[in-house]
Short mmCIF file of C-alpha atoms (C1' of nucleotides) in Angstrom, two decimals:
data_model
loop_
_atom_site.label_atom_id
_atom_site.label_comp_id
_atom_site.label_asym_id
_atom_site.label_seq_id
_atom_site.Cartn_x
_atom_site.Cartn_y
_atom_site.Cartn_z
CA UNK A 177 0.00 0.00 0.00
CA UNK A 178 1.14 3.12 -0.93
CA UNK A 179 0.34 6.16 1.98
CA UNK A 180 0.31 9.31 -0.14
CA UNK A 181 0.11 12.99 0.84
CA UNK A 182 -1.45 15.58 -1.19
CA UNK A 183 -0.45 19.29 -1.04
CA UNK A 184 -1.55 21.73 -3.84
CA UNK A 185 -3.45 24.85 -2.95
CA UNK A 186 -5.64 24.39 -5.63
CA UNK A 187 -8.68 22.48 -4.35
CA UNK A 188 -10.34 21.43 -7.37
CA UNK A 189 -7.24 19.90 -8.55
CA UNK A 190 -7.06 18.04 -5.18
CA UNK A 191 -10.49 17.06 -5.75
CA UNK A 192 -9.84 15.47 -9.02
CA UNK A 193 -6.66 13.69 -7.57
CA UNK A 194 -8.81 12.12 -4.88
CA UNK A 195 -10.69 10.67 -6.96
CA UNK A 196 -8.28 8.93 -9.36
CA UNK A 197 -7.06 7.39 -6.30
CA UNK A 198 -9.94 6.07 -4.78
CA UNK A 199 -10.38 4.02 -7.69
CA UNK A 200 -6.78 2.39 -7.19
CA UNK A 201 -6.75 -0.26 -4.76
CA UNK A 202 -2.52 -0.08 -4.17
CA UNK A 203 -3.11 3.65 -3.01
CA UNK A 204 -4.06 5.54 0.12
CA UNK A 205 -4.32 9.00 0.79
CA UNK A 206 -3.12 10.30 3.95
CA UNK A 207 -3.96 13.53 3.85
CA UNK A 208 -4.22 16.51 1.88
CA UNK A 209 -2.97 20.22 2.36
CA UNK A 210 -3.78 23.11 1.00
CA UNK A 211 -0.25 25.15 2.31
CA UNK A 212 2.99 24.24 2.13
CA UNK A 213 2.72 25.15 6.37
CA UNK A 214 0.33 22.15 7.10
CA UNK A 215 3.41 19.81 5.75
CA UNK A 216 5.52 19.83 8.76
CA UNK A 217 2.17 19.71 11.26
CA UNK A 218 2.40 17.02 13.58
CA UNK A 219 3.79 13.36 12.83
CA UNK A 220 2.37 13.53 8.87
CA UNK A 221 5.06 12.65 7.66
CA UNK A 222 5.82 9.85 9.21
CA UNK A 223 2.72 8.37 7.88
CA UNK A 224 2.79 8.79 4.09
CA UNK A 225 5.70 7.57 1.64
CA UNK A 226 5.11 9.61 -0.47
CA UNK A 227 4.79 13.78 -1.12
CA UNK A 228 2.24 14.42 -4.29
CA UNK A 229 4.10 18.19 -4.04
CA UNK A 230 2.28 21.28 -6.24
CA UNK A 231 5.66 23.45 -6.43
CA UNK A 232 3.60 26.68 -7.06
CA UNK A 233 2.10 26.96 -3.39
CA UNK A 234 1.02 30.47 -2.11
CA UNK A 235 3.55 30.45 1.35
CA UNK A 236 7.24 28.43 0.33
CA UNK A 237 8.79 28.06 -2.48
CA UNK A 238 8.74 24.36 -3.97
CA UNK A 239 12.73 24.02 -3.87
CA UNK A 240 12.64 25.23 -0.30
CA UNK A 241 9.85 22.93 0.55
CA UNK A 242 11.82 19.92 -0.88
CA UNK A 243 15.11 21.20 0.98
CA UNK A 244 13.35 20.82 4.14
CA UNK A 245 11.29 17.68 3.45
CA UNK A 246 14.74 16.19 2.80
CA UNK A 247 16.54 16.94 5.41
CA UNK A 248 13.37 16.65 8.36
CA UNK A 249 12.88 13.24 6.40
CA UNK A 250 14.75 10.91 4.53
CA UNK A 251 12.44 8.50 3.96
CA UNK A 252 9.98 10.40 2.09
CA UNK A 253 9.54 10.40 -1.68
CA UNK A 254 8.87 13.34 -3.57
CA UNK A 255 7.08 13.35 -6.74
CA UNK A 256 6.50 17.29 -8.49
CA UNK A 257 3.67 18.19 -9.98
CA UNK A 258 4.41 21.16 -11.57
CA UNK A 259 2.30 23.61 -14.54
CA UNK A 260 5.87 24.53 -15.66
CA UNK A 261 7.71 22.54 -18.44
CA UNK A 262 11.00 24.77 -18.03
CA UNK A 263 14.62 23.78 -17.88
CA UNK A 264 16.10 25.67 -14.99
CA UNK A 265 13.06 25.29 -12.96
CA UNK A 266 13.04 21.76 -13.62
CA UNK A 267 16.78 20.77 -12.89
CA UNK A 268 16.39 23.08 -9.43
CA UNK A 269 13.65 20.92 -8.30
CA UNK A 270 15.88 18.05 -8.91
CA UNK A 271 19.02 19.10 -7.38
CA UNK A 272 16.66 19.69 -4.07
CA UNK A 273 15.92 15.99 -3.63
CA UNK A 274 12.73 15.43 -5.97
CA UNK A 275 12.46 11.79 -7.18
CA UNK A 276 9.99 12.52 -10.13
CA UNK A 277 8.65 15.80 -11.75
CA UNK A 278 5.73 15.40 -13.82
CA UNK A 279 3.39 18.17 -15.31
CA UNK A 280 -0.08 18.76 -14.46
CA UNK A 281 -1.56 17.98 -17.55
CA UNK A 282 -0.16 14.60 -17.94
CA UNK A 283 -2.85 11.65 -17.97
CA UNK A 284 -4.23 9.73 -15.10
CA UNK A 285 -2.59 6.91 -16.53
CA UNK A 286 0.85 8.35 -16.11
CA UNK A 287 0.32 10.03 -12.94
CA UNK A 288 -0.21 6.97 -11.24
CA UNK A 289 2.82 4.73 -13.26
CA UNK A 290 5.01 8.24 -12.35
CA UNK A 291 3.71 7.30 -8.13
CA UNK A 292 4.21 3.63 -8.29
CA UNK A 293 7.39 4.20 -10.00
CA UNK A 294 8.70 6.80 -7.03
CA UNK A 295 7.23 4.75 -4.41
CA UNK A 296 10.03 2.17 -5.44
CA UNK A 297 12.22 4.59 -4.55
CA UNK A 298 13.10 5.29 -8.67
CA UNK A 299 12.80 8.11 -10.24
CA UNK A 300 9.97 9.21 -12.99
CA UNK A 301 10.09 12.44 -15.57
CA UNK A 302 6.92 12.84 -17.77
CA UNK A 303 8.15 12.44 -21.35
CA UNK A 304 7.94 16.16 -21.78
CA UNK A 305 10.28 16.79 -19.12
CA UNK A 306 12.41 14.88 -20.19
CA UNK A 307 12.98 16.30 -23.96
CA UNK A 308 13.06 20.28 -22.17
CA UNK A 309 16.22 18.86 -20.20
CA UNK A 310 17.80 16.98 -22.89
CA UNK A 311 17.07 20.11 -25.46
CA UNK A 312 18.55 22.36 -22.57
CA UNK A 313 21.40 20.16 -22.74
CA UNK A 314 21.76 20.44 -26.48
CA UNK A 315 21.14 24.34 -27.36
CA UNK A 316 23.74 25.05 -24.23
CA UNK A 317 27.00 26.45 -25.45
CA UNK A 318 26.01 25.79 -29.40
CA UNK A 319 24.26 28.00 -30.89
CA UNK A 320 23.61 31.24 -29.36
CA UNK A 321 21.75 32.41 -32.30
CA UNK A 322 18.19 31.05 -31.48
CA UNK A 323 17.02 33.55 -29.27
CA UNK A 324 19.61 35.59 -29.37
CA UNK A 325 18.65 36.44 -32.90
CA UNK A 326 16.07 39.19 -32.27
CA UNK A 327 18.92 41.39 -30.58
CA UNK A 328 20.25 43.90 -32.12
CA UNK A 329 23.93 44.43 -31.90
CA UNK A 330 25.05 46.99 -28.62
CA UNK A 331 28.23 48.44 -29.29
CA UNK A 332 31.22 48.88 -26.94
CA UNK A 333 30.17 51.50 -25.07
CA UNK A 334 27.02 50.28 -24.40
CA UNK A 335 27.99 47.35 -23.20
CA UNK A 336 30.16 48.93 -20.50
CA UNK A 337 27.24 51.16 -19.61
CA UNK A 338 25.01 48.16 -19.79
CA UNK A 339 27.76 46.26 -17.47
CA UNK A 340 27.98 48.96 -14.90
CA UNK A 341 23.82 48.88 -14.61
CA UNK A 342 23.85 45.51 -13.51
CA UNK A 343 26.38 46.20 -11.20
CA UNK A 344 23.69 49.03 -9.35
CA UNK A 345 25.60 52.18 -10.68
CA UNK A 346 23.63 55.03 -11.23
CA UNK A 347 24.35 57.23 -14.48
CA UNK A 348 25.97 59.53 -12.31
CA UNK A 349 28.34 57.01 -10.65
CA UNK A 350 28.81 55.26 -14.33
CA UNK A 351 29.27 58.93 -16.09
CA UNK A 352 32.26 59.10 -13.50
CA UNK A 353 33.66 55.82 -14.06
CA UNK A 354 33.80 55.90 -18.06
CA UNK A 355 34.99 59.47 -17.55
CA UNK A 356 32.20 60.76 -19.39
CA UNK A 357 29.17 62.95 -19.27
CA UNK A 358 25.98 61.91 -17.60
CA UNK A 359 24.28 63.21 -20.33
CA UNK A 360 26.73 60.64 -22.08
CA UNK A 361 25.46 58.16 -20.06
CA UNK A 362 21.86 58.96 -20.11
CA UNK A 363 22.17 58.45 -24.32
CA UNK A 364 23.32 54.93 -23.82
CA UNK A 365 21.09 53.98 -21.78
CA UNK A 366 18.34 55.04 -23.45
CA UNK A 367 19.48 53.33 -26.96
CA UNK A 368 20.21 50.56 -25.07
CA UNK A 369 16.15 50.56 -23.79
CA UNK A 370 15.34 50.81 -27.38
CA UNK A 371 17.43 48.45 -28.41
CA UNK A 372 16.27 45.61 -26.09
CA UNK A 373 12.80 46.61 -26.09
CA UNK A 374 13.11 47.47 -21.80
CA UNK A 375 10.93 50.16 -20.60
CA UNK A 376 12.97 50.31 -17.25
CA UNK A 377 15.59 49.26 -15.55
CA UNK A 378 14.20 45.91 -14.42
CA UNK A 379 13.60 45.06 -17.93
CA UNK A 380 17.28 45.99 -19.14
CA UNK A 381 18.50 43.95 -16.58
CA UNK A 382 16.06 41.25 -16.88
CA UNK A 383 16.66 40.89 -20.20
CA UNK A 384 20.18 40.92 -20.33
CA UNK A 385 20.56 38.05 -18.01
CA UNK A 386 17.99 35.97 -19.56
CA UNK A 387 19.71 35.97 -23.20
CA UNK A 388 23.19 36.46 -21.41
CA UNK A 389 23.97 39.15 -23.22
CA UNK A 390 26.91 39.87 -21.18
CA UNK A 391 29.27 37.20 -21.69
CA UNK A 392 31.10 38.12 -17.79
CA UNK A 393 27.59 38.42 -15.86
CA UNK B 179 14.38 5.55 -47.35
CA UNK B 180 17.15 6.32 -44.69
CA UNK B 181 20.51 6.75 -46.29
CA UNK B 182 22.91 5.93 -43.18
CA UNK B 183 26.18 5.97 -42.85
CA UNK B 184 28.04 3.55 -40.38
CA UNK B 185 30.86 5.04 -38.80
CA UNK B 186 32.93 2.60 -36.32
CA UNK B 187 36.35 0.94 -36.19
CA UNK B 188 34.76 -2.65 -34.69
CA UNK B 189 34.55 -4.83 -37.89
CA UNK B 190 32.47 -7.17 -36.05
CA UNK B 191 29.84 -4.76 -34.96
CA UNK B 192 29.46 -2.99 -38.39
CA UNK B 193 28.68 -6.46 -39.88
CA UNK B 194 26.49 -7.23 -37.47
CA UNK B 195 24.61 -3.40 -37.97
CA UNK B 196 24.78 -4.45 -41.64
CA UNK B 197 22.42 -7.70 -41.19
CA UNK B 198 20.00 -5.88 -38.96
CA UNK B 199 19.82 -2.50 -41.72
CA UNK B 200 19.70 -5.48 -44.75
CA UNK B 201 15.98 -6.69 -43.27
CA UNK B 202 14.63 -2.94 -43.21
CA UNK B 203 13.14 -1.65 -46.50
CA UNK B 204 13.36 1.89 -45.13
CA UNK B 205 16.78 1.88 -44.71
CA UNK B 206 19.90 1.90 -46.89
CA UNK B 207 23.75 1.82 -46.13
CA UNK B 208 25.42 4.39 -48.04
CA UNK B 209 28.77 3.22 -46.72
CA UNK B 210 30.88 2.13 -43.69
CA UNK B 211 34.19 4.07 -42.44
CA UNK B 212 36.44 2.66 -40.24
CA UNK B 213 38.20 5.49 -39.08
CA UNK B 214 37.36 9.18 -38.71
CA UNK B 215 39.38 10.22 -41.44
CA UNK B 216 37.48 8.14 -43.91
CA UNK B 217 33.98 10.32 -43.09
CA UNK B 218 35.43 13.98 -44.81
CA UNK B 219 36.14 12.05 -48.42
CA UNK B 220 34.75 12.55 -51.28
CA UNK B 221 31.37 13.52 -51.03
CA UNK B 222 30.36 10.91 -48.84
CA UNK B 223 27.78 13.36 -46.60
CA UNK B 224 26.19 14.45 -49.46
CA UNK B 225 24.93 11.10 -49.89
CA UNK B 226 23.93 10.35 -46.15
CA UNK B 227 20.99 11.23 -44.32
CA UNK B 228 22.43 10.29 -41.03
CA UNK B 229 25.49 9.46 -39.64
CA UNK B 230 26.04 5.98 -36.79
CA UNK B 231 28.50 7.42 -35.65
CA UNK B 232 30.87 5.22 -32.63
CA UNK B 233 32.39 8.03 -30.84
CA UNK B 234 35.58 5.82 -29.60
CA UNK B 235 37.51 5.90 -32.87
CA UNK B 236 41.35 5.72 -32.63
CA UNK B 237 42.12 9.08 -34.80
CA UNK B 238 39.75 11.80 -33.87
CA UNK B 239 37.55 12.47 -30.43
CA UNK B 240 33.85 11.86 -31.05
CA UNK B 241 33.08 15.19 -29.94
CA UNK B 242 35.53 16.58 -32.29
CA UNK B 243 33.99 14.99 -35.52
CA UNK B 244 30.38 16.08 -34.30
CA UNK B 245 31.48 19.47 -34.35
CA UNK B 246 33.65 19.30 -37.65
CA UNK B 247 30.52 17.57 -39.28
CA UNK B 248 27.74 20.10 -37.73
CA UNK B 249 29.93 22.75 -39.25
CA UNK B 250 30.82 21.51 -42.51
CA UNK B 251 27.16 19.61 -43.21
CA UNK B 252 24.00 21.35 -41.93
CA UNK B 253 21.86 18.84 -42.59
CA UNK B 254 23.15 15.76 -41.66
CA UNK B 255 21.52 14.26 -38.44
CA UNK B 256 24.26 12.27 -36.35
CA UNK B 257 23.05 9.03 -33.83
CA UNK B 258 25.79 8.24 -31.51
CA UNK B 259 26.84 4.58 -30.52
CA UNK B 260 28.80 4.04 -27.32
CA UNK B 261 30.07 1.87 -24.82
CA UNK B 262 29.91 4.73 -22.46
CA UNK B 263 27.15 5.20 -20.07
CA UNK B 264 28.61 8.51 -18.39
CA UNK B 265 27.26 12.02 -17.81
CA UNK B 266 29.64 14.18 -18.70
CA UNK B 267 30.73 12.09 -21.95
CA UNK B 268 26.97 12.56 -23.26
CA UNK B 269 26.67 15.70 -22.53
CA UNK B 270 29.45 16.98 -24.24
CA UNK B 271 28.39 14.75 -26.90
CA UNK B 272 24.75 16.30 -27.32
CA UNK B 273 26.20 19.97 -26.88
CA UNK B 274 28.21 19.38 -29.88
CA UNK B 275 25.68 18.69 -32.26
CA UNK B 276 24.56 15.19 -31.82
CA UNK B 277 20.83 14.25 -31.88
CA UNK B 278 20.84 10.81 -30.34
CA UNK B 279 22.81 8.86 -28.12
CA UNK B 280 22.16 4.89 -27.56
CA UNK B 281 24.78 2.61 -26.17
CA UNK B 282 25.65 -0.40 -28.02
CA UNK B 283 24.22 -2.92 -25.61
CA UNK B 284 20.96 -1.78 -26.78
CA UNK B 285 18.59 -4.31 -28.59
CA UNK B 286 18.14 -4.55 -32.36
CA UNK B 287 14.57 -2.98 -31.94
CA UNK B 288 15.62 0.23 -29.84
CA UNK B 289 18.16 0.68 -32.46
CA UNK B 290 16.03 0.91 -35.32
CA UNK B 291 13.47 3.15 -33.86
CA UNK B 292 16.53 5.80 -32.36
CA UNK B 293 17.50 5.91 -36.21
CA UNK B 294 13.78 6.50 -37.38
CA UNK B 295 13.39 9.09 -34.64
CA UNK B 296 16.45 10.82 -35.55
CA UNK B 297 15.80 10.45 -39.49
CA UNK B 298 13.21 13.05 -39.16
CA UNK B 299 15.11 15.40 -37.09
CA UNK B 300 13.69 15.07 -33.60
CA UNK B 301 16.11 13.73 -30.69
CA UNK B 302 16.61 10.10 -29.28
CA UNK B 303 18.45 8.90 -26.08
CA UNK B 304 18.70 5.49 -24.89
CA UNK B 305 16.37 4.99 -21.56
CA UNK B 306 19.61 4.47 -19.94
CA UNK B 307 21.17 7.61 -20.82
CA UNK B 308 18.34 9.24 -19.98
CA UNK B 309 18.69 7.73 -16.29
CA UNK B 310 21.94 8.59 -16.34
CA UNK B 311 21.47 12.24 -17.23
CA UNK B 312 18.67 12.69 -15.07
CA UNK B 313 20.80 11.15 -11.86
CA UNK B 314 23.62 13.11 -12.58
CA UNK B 315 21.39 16.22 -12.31
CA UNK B 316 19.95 15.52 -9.34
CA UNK B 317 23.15 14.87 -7.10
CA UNK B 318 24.77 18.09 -8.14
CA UNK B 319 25.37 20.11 -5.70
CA UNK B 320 22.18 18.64 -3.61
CA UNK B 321 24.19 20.85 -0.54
CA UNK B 322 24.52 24.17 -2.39
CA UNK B 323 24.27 26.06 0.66
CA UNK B 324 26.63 27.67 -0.80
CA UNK B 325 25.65 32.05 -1.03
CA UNK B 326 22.41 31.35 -1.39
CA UNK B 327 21.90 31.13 2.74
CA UNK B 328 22.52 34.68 3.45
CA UNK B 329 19.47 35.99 1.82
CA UNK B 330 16.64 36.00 4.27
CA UNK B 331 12.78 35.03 3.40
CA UNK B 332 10.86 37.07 1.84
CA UNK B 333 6.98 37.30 2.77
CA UNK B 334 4.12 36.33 -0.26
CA UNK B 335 3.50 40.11 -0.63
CA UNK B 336 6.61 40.73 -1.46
CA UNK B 337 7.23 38.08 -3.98
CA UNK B 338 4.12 39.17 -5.66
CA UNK B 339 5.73 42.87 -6.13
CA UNK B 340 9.10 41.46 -6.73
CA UNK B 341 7.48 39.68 -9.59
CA UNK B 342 6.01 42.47 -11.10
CA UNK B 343 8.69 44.58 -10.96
CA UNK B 344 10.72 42.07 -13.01
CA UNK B 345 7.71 42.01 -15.31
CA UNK B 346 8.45 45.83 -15.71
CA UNK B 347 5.81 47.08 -13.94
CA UNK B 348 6.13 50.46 -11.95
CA UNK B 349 5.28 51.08 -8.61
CA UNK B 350 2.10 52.56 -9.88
CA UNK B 351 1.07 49.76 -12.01
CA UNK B 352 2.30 47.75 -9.18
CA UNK B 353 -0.46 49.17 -6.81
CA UNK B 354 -3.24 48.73 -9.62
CA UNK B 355 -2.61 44.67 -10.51
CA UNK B 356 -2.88 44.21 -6.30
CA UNK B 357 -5.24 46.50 -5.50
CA UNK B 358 -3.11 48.64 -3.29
CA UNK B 359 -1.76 51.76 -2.84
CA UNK B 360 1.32 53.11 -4.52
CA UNK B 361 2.90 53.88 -0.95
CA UNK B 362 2.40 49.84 0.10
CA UNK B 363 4.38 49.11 -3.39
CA UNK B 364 7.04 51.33 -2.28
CA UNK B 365 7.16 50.02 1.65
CA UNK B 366 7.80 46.18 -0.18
CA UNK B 367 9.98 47.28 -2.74
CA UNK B 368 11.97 49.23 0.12
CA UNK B 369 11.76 46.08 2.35
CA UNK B 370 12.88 44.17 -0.87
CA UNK B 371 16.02 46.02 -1.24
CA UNK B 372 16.86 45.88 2.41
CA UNK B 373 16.38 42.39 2.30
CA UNK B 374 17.96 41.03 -1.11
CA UNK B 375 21.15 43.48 -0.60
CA UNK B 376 20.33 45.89 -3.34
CA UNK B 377 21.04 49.61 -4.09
CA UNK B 378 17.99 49.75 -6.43
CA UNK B 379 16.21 47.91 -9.35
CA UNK B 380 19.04 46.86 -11.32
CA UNK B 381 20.31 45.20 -8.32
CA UNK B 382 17.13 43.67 -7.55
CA UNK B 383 16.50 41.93 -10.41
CA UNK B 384 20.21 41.07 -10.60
CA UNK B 385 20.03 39.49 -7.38
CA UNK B 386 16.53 37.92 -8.18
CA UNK B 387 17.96 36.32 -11.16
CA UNK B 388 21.31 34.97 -10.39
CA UNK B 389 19.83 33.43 -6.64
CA UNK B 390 16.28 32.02 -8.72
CA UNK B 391 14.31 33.65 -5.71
CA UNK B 392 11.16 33.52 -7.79
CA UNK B 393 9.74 30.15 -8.88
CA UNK B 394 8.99 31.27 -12.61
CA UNK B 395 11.30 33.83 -13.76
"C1'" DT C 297 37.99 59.20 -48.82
"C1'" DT C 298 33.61 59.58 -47.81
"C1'" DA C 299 29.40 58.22 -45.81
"C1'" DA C 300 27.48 55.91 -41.89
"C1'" DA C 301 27.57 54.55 -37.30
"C1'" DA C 302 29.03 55.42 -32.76
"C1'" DA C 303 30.24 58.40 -29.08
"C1'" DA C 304 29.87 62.46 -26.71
"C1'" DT C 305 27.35 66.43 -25.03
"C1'" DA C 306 23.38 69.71 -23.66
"C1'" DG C 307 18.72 71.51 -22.15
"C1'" DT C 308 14.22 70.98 -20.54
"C1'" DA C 309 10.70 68.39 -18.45
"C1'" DT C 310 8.27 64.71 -16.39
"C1'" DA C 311 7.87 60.32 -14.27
"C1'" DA C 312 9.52 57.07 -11.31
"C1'" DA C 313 12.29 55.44 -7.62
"C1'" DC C 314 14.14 55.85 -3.12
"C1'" DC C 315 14.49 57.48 1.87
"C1'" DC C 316 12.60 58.47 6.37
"C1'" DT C 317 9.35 58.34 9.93
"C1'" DA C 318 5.09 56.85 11.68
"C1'" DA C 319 0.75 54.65 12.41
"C1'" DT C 320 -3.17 51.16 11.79
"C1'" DT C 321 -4.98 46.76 10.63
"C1'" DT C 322 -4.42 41.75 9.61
"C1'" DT C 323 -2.56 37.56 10.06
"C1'" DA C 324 -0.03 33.83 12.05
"C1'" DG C 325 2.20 31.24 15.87
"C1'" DT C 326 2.72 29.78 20.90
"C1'" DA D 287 -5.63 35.14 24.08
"C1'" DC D 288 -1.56 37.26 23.32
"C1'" DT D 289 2.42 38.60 20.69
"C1'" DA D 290 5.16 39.16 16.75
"C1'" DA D 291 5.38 39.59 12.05
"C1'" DA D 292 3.30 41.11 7.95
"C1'" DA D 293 0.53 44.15 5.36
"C1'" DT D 294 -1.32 48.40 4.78
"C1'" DT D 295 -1.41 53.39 4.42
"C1'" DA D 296 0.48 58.32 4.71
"C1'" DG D 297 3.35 62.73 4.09
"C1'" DG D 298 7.16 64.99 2.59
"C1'" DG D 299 11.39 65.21 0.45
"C1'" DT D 300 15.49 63.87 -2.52
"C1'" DT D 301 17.55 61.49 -6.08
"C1'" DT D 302 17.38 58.89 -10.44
"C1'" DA D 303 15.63 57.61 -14.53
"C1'" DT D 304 13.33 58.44 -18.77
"C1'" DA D 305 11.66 61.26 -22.85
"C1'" DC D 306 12.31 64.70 -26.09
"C1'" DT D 307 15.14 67.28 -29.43
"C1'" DA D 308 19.54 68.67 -31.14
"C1'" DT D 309 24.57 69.35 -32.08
"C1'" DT D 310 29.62 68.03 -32.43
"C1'" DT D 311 33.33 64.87 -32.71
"C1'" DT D 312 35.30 60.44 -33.44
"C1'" DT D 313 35.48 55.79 -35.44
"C1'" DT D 314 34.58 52.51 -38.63
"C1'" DA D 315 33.72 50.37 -42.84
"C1'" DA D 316 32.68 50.39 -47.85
#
DNA sequence: TTAAAAAATAGTATAAACCCTAATTTTAGT
DNA sequence: ACTAAAATTAGGGTTTATACTATTTTTTAA
């Protein structure tokens, strides 16, 4: 028998959970929570084998959840269910002691082969996580150009002004370490907002890191 | 019909690839090299579709001829055969322009459907590479405590407003999406700063970014 | 060498961010 | 129930960032 624990905030989603395992003989669930908080209440987790874990919970992160269910608990498996089919997310979740991620809108029939698989103790990846990591694995260092594409070139300068932005100088502080005018400064950063379609700060920087446009940051 | 190539140095084996390819109507053997050296001839890629390629040949690195043949021949798709079930080998394999990767202990069966997979351009890994991958993922750095410890939790609120801000929201816009006012924004983003170690919102999302704080950015 | 792109500068103005202090209301934990 | 933390709001003030338009000098590439 396999004692299962349910957390997901989102109740309808429980709902339909409970029900696919009601009609499963092998599987019995222990409880349910609706916060990451009612996790580490009392001695649950000493009953169930395994964590159904929703990763997108109002209160804790998932990666900090699974930090702390693995080191309160070693016994416990942790299977993901996750809405997000995205590389990074997906090998953090893994790194944090997950045994199985699998995506929300994955078949009944999978969900419970991915459970009875982690209950063994192995681990389980739906089919579509499975290609994201591999294809993560494949575009890395190759070709930049994919994304990469829509960019339009930034010149010297602007890279150094872009550099020192990411580093929390303001214009003023950048003007006086390129030995330049702020007004100098101002002009590159503007272009560069034009140029990687930012309206503010948090998008220049945001975007910069996420196409690594900066070879150093 | 598949026009393959059979790259590998084992006599033996590439007979024994040539009986199973003879059955199959679908696919045809353009040729068989026994060294590396032998691939760059003539115009023997012209002819292939794909390219069996054993990666422990005794002139040339595997990963070297990948990336000689993804440069010199777009179009040809390249299946690796190996002895060697090890993480970083396949991954520096698949970063260099492979699109499969099966290990010679596979069955007949497996075999033929990697090269039919990979004949139409989509990606194919043995289920034991995939294990392999997957594990090695999961026990790196499993203890990165590493700078990650020194930033301290930040409350649901102030996720939410982090988020936005990263989504290049103002403070104003901020307030409308959460139905509060602009001087709450500015109390979290304040409390944000204080918290994450930041001069302002370059350093925020900076910070943000590089630690994965948020779930989905 | 000549045109184009990049770099530098300036003024004026507005919008947004950031700092400080302070107080009230909600929410969560023992 | 009580306490601490979180969330909310406010006023007033300073600093930065962003948006325009416009000009000059330097570099780069055809």
């Amino acid at each position: 028998m396999i004692n299962i624990l349910i957390v997901d905030d989102h109740e309808m989603f429980v709902d339909g959970l409970e029900s696919i395992f009601d009609k499963e003989d092998d599987i019995n669930i222990v409880d349910k929570c609706l916060t990451a908080r009612e996790i580490f209440k009392e001695g649950l987790l000493d009953k169930a084998d395994i964590i159904l874990l929703d990763i997108n919970l109002p209160d804790i992160s998932g990666i900090d959840i699974c930090k702390r269910l693995i080191t309160k608990n070693k016994e416990i498996k942790i299977l993901v269910l996750s809405m997000y089919d995205e590389e990074s997310y997906i090998t953090e979740i893994l790194k944090s002691g997950a045994l199985g991620y699998v995506l929300k809108n994955t078949g009944r029939k999978e969900l419970l082969t991915a459970i009875r698989t982690v209950a063994t103790g192995k681990t389980y990846f739906s089919e579509a996580v499975t290609k994201t990591i591999m294809n993560g694995i494949m575009n890395k260092n190759r070709n930049d150009k994919t994304a990469k594409k829509e960019i339009p070139k930034i010149t010297r300068r602007e890279r150094e002004v872009l550099e020192l932005i990411i580093q929390e100088n303001t214009n003023q502080e950048i003007a006086g370490k390129l030995f330049i005018s702020l007004k100098t400064v101002e002009a590159h950063r503007s272009s560069l907002l034009s140029k990687l379609n930012a309206r503010n700060t948090a998008g220049l920087v945001r975007i910069t890191m996420e196409n690594k446009i900066l070879e150093n940051v």
